[in-house]
GROMACS .gro file of C-alpha atoms in nm:
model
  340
    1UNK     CA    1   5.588  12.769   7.348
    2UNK     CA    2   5.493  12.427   7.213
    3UNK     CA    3   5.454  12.267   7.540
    4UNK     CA    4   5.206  12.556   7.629
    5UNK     CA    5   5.001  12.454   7.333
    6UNK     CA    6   5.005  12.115   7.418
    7UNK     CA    7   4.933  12.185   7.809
    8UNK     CA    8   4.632  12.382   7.674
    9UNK     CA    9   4.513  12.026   7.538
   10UNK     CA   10   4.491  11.903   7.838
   11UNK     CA   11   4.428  12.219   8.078
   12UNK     CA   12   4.048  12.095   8.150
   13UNK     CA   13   4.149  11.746   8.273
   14UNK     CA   14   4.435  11.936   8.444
   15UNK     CA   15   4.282  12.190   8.618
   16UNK     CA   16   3.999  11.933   8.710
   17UNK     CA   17   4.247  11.739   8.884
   18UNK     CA   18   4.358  12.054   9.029
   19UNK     CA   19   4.044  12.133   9.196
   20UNK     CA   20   3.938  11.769   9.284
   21UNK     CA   21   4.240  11.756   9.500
   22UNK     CA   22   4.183  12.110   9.637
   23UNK     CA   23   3.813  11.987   9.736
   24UNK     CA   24   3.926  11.663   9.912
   25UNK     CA   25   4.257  11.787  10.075
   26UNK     CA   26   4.260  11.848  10.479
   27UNK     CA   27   4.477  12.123  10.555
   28UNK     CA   28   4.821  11.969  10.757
   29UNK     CA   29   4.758  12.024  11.103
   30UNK     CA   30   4.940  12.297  11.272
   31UNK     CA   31   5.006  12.432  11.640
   32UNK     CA   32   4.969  12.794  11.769
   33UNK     CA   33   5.077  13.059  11.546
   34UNK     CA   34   5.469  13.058  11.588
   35UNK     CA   35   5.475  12.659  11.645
   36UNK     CA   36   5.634  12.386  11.406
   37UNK     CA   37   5.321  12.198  11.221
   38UNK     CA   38   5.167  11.879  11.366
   39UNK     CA   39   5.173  11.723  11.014
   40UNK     CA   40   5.416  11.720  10.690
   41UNK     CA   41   5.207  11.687  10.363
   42UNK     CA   42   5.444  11.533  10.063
   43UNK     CA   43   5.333  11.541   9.725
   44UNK     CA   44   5.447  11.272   9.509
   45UNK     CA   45   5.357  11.186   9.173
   46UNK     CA   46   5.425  10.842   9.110
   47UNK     CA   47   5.653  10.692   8.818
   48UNK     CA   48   5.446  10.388   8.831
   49UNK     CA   49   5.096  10.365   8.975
   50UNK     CA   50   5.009  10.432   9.334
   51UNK     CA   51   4.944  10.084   9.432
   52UNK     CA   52   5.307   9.952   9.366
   53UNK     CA   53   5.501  10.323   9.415
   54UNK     CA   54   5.314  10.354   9.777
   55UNK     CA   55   5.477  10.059   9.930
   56UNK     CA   56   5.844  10.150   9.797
   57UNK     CA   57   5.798  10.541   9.900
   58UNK     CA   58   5.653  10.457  10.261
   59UNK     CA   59   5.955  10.343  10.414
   60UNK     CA   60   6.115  10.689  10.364
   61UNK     CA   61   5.829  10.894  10.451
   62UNK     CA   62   5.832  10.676  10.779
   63UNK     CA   63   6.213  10.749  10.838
   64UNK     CA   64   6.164  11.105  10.784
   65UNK     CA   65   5.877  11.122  11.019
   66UNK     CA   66   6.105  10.971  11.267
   67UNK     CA   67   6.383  11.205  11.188
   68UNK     CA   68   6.208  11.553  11.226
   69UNK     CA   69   5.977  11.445  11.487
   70UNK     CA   70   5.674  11.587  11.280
   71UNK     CA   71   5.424  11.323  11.083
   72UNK     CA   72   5.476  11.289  10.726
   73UNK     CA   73   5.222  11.179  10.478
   74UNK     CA   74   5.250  11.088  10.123
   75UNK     CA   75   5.006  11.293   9.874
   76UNK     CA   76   4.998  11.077   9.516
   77UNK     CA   77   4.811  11.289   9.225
   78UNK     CA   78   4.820  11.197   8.877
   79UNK     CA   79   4.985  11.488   8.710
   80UNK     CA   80   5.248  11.777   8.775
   81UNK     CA   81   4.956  12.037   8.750
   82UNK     CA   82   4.814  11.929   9.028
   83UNK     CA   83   5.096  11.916   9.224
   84UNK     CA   84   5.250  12.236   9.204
   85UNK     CA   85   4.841  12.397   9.243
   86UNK     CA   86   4.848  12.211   9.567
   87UNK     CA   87   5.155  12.355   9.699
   88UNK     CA   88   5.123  12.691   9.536
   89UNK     CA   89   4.733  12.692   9.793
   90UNK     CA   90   4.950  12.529  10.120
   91UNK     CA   91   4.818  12.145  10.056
   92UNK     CA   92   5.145  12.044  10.009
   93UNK     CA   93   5.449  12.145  10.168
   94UNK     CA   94   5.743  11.966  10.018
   95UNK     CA   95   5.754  11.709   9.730
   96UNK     CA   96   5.916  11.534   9.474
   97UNK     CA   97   5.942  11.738   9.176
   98UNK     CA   98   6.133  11.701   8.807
   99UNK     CA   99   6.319  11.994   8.696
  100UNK     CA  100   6.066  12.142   8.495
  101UNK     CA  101   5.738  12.114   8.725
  102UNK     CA  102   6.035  12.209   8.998
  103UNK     CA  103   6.075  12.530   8.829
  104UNK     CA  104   5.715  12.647   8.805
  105UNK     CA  105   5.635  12.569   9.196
  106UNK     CA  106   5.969  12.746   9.251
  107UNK     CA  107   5.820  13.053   9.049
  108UNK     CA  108   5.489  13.018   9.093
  109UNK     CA  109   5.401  12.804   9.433
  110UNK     CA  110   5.645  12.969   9.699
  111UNK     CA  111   5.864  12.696   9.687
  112UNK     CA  112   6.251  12.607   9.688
  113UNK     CA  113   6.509  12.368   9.639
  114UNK     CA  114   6.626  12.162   9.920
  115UNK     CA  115   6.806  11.907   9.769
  116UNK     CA  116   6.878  11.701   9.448
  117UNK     CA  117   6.830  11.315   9.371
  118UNK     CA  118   7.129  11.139   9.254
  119UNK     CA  119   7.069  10.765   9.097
  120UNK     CA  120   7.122  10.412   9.154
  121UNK     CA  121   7.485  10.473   9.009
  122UNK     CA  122   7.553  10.793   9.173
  123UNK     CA  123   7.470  10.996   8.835
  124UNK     CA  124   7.280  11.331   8.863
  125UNK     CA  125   7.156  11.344   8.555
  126UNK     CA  126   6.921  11.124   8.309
  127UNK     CA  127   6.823  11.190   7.953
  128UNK     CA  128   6.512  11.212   7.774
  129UNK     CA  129   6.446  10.906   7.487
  130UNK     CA  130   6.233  10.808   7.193
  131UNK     CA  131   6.090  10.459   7.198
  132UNK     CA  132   5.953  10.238   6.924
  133UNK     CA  133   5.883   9.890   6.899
  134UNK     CA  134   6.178   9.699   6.776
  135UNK     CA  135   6.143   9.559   6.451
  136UNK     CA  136   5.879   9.799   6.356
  137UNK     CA  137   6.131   9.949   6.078
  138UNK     CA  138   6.097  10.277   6.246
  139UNK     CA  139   6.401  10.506   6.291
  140UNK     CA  140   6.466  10.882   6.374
  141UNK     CA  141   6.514  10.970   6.053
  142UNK     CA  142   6.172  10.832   5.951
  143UNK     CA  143   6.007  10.984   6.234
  144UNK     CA  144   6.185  11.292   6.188
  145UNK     CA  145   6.032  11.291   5.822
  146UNK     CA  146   5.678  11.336   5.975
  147UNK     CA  147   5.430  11.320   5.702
  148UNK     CA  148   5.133  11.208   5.942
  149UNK     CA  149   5.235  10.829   5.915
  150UNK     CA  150   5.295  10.751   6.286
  151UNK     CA  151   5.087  10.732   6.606
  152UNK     CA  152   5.309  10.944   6.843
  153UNK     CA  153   5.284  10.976   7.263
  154UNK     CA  154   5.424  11.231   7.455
  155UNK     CA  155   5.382  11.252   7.838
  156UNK     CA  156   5.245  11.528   8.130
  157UNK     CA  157   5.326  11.870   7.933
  158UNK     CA  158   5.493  11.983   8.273
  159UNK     CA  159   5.737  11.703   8.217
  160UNK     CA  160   6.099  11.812   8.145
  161UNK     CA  161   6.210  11.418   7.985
  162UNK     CA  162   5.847  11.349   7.865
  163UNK     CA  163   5.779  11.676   7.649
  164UNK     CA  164   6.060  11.992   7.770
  165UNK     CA  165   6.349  11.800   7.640
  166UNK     CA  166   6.223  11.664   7.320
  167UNK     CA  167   6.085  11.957   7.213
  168UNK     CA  168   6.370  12.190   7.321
  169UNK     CA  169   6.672  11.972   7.170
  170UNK     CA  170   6.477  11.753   6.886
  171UNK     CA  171   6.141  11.874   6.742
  172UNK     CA  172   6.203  12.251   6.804
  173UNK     CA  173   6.512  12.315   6.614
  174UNK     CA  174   6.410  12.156   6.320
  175UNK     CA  175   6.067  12.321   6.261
  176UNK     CA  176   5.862  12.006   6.378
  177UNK     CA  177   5.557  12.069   6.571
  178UNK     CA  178   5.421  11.690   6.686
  179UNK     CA  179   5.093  11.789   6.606
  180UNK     CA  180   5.099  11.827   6.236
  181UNK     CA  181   5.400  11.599   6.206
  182UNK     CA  182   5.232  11.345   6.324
  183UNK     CA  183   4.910  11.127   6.248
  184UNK     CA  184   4.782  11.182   6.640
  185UNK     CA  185   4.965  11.272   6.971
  186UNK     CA  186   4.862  11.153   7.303
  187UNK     CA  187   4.954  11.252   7.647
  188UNK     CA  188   4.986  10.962   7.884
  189UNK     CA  189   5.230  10.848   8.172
  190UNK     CA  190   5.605  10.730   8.124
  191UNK     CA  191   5.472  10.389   8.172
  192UNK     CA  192   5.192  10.452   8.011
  193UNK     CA  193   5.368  10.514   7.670
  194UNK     CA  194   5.598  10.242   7.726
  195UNK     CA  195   5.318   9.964   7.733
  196UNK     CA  196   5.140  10.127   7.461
  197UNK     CA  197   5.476  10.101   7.261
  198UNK     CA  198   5.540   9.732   7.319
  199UNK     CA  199   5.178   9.650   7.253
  200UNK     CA  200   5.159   9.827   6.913
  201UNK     CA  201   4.911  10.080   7.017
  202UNK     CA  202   5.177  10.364   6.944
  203UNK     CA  203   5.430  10.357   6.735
  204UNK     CA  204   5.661  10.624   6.926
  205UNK     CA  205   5.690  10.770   7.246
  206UNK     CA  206   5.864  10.984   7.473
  207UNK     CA  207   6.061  10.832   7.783
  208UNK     CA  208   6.326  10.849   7.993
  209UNK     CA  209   6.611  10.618   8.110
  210UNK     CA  210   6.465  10.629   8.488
  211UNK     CA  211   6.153  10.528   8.330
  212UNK     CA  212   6.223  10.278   8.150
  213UNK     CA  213   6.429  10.162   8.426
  214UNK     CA  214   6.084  10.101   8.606
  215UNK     CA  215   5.934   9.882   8.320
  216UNK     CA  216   6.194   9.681   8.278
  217UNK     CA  217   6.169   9.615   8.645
  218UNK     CA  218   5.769   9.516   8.640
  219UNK     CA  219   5.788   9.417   8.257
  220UNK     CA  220   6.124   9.274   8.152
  221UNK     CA  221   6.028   9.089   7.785
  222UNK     CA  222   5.790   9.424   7.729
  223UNK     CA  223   6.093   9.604   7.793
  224UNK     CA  224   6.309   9.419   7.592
  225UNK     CA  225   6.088   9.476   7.284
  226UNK     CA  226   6.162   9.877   7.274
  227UNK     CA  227   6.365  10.015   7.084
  228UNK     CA  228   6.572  10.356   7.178
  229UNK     CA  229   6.559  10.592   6.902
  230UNK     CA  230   6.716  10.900   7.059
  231UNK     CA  231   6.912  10.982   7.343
  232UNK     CA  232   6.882  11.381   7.492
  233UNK     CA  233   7.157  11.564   7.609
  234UNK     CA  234   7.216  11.512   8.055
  235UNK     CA  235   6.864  11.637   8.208
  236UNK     CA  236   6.882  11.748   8.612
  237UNK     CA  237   6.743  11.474   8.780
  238UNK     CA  238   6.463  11.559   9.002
  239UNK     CA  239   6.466  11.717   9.317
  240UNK     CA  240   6.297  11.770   9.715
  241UNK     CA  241   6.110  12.134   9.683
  242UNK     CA  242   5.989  12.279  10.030
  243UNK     CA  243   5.705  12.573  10.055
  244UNK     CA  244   5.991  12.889  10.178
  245UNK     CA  245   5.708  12.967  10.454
  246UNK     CA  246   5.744  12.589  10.652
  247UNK     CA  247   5.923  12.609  10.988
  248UNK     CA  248   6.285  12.699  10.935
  249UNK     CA  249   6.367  12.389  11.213
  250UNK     CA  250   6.169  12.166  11.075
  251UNK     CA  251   6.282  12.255  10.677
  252UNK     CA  252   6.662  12.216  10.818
  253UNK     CA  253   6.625  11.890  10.997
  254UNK     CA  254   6.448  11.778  10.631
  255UNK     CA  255   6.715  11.891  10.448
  256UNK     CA  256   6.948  11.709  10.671
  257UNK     CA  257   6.769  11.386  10.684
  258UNK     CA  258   6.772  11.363  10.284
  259UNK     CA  259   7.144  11.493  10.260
  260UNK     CA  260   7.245  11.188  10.498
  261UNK     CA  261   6.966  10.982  10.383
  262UNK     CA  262   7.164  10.585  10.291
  263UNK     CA  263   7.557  10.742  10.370
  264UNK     CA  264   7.758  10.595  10.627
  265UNK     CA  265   7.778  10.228  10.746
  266UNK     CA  266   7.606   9.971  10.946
  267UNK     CA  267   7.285   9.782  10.978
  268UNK     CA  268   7.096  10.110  10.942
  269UNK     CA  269   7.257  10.251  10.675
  270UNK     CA  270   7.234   9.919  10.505
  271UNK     CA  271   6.896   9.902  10.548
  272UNK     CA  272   6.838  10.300  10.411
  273UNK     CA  273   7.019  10.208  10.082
  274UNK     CA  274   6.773   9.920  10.049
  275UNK     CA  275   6.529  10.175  10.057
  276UNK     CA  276   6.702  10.408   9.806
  277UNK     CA  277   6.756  10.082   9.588
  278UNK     CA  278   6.417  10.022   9.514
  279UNK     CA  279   6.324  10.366   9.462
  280UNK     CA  280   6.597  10.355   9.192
  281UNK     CA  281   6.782  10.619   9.336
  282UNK     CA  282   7.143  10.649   9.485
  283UNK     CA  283   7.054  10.915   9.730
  284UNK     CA  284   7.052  11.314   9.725
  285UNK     CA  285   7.294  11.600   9.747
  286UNK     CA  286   7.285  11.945   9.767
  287UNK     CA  287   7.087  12.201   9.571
  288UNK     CA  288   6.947  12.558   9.532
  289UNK     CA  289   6.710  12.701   9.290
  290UNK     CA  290   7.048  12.761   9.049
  291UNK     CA  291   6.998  12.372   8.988
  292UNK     CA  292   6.722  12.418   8.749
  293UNK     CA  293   6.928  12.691   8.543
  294UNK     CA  294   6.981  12.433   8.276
  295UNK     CA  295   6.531  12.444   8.208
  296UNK     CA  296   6.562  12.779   8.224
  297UNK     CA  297   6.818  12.742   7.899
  298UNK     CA  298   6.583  12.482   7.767
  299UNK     CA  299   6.272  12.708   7.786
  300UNK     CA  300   6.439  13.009   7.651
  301UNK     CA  301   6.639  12.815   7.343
  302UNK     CA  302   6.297  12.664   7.261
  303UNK     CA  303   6.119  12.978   7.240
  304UNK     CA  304   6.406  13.146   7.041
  305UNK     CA  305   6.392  12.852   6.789
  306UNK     CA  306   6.034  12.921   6.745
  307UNK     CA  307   6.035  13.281   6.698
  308UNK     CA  308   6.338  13.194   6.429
  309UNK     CA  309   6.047  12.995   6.234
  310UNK     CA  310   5.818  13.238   6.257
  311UNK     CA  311   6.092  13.481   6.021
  312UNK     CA  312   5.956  13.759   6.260
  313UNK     CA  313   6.213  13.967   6.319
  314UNK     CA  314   6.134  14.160   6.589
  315UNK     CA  315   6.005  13.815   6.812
  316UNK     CA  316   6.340  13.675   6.711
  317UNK     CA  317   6.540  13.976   6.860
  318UNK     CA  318   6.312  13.940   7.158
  319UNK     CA  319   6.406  13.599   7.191
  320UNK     CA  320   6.745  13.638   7.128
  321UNK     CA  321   6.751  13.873   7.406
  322UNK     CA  322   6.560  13.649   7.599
  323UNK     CA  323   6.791  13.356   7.551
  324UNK     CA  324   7.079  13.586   7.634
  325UNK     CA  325   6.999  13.701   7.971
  326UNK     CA  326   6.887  13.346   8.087
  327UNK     CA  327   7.227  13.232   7.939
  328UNK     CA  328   7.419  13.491   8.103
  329UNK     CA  329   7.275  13.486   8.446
  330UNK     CA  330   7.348  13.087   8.417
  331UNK     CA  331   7.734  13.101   8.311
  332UNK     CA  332   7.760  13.364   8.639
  333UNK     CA  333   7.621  13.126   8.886
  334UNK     CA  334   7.832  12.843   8.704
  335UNK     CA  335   8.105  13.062   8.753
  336UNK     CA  336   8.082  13.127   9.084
  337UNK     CA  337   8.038  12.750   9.190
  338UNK     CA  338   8.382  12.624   9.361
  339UNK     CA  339   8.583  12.341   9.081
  340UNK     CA  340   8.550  11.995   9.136
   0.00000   0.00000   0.00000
């Protein structure tokens, strides 16, 4: 798929990362064979930097150490790839994952879904956008029109907002591969793009309405300059993954702490919700892997719409099927899920 391609652009830096973090990471501390670990290690990678995320993620991390009676510390890397490498080799035993990097550490890094973020407004969903500057004169239509005119940035290719959800409900089903449509693509951050955006160094990017949530927050007349081009279809907001080998207990009393996590009243609770505030978030709910059935659609409807371009018609019949089952083994689970 596209966002293969586009990963392969950036595999060395990626895979660098990978390894830096695999050289420098201490093993969590564990007990006796048998024996819940000494030490939690959660992965996070930041929607800002780490020097102003640290600070608004530590108060959890300290409540949850407190809750499960096991000490939790924060791991920050600086892209998806090296997050789900770190818990796919045991560095990392639960973290905060989007839906699409969620979905490769659930295939690919023994892990599972313990839970689901809901946001400041109790919404489990956000959507994917396309940014320009305002008063550039750009519009969708224009950028849809490619022709190598515009300086485009796109973000982490294991990002379902950033590069998934563009590609999979805006570039793919109209033929549009970024890099010939447009005069260069760039990978960056969500708040990366953003400044680059405002400041006239790109003239489009990829975003999301969490992330530009965030820069409005640290840069509110930056902020105000963008321009929203496009607006996805509802995206799974992200979610707590857990390595399926961690203590049963101790992945139980995690799930619980996150599930209650800012519900209920008094000081505490209060105080919790102030946590969750700042975080952007409204708290979590329930999940299982079935959660991320809606990437699974994405993936498989982006590769069909590529193997329809290709006029192949034995890829598109593989596709097809492709799409089918994935679609089919979705609308079953959906089915089975009790009505609101």
């Amino acid at each position: 798929m596209i966002r293969r391609r586009l990963l392969g652009a950036l595999g060395i830096a990626a895979i660098l990362a990978a390894g830096a973090l695999g050289l420098n990471a201490c093993s969590p501390k564990k007990a006796a064979t048998g024996e819940a670990p000494k030490e939690i290690v959660f992965g996070i990678l930041p929607a800002e930097n780490q020097a102003s995320m640290g600070p608004i993620w530590q108060p959890l991390l300290d409540d949850m150490s407190t809750r499960i009676g096991v000490k939790v510390t924060a791991r920050y890397v600086s892209n998806y790839a090296s997050l789900i490498e770190a818990m796919r080799f045991k560095q990392v035993q639960v973290g905060w994952f989007s839906a699409l990097p969620a979905l490769d550490a659930v295939e690919r890094s023994g892990g599972e879904v313990m839970g689901r973020i809901i946001d400041a407004g109790g919404d489990a969903t956000y959507a994917s956008v396309l940014i320009a500057k305002k008063g550039s004169g750009i519009t969708l239509d224009k950028v849809l029109a490619c022709g190598g005119k515009y300086s485009f940035g796109m973000a982490d290719a294991q990002s379902t907002s950033g590069t998934l959800a563009p590609m999979a409900y805006l570039f793919t089903p109209k033929g549009i591969e970024p890099t010939k449509c447009f005069k260069t693509v760039r990978s960056s951050s969500h708040q990366a793009n953003s400044a680059a955006v405002a400041n006239g160094v790109l003239d489009v990017a990829t975003n999301n309405t969490v992330g530009i949530l965030f820069f409005k927050r640290e840069n509110p007349a930056k902020a105000n300059s963008l321009d929203i081009l496009w607006t996805s279809p509802p995206l799974p907001e992200s979610s707590i993954v857990a390595r399926k080998d961690l203590d049963p207990a101790i992945k139980e009393k995690m799930r619980q702490f996150f599930l209650t996590y800012g519900t209920g009243t008094g000081p505490e609770a209060d105080r919790q919700r102030e946590v969750l505030k700042k975080m952007a978030y409204g708290g979590f709910r329930p999940a299982d892997d079935s959660y991320l059935d809606p990437i699974r659609e994405m993936q498989a409807s982006e590769a069909l719409g590529e193997a329809r371009h290709t006029g192949d018609a034995a890829k598109i019949a593989a596709a097809q099927a492709a799409y089918d089952k994935v679609h089919a083994a979705a609308e079953a689970r959906r089915a089975k899920e009790p009505n609101p």
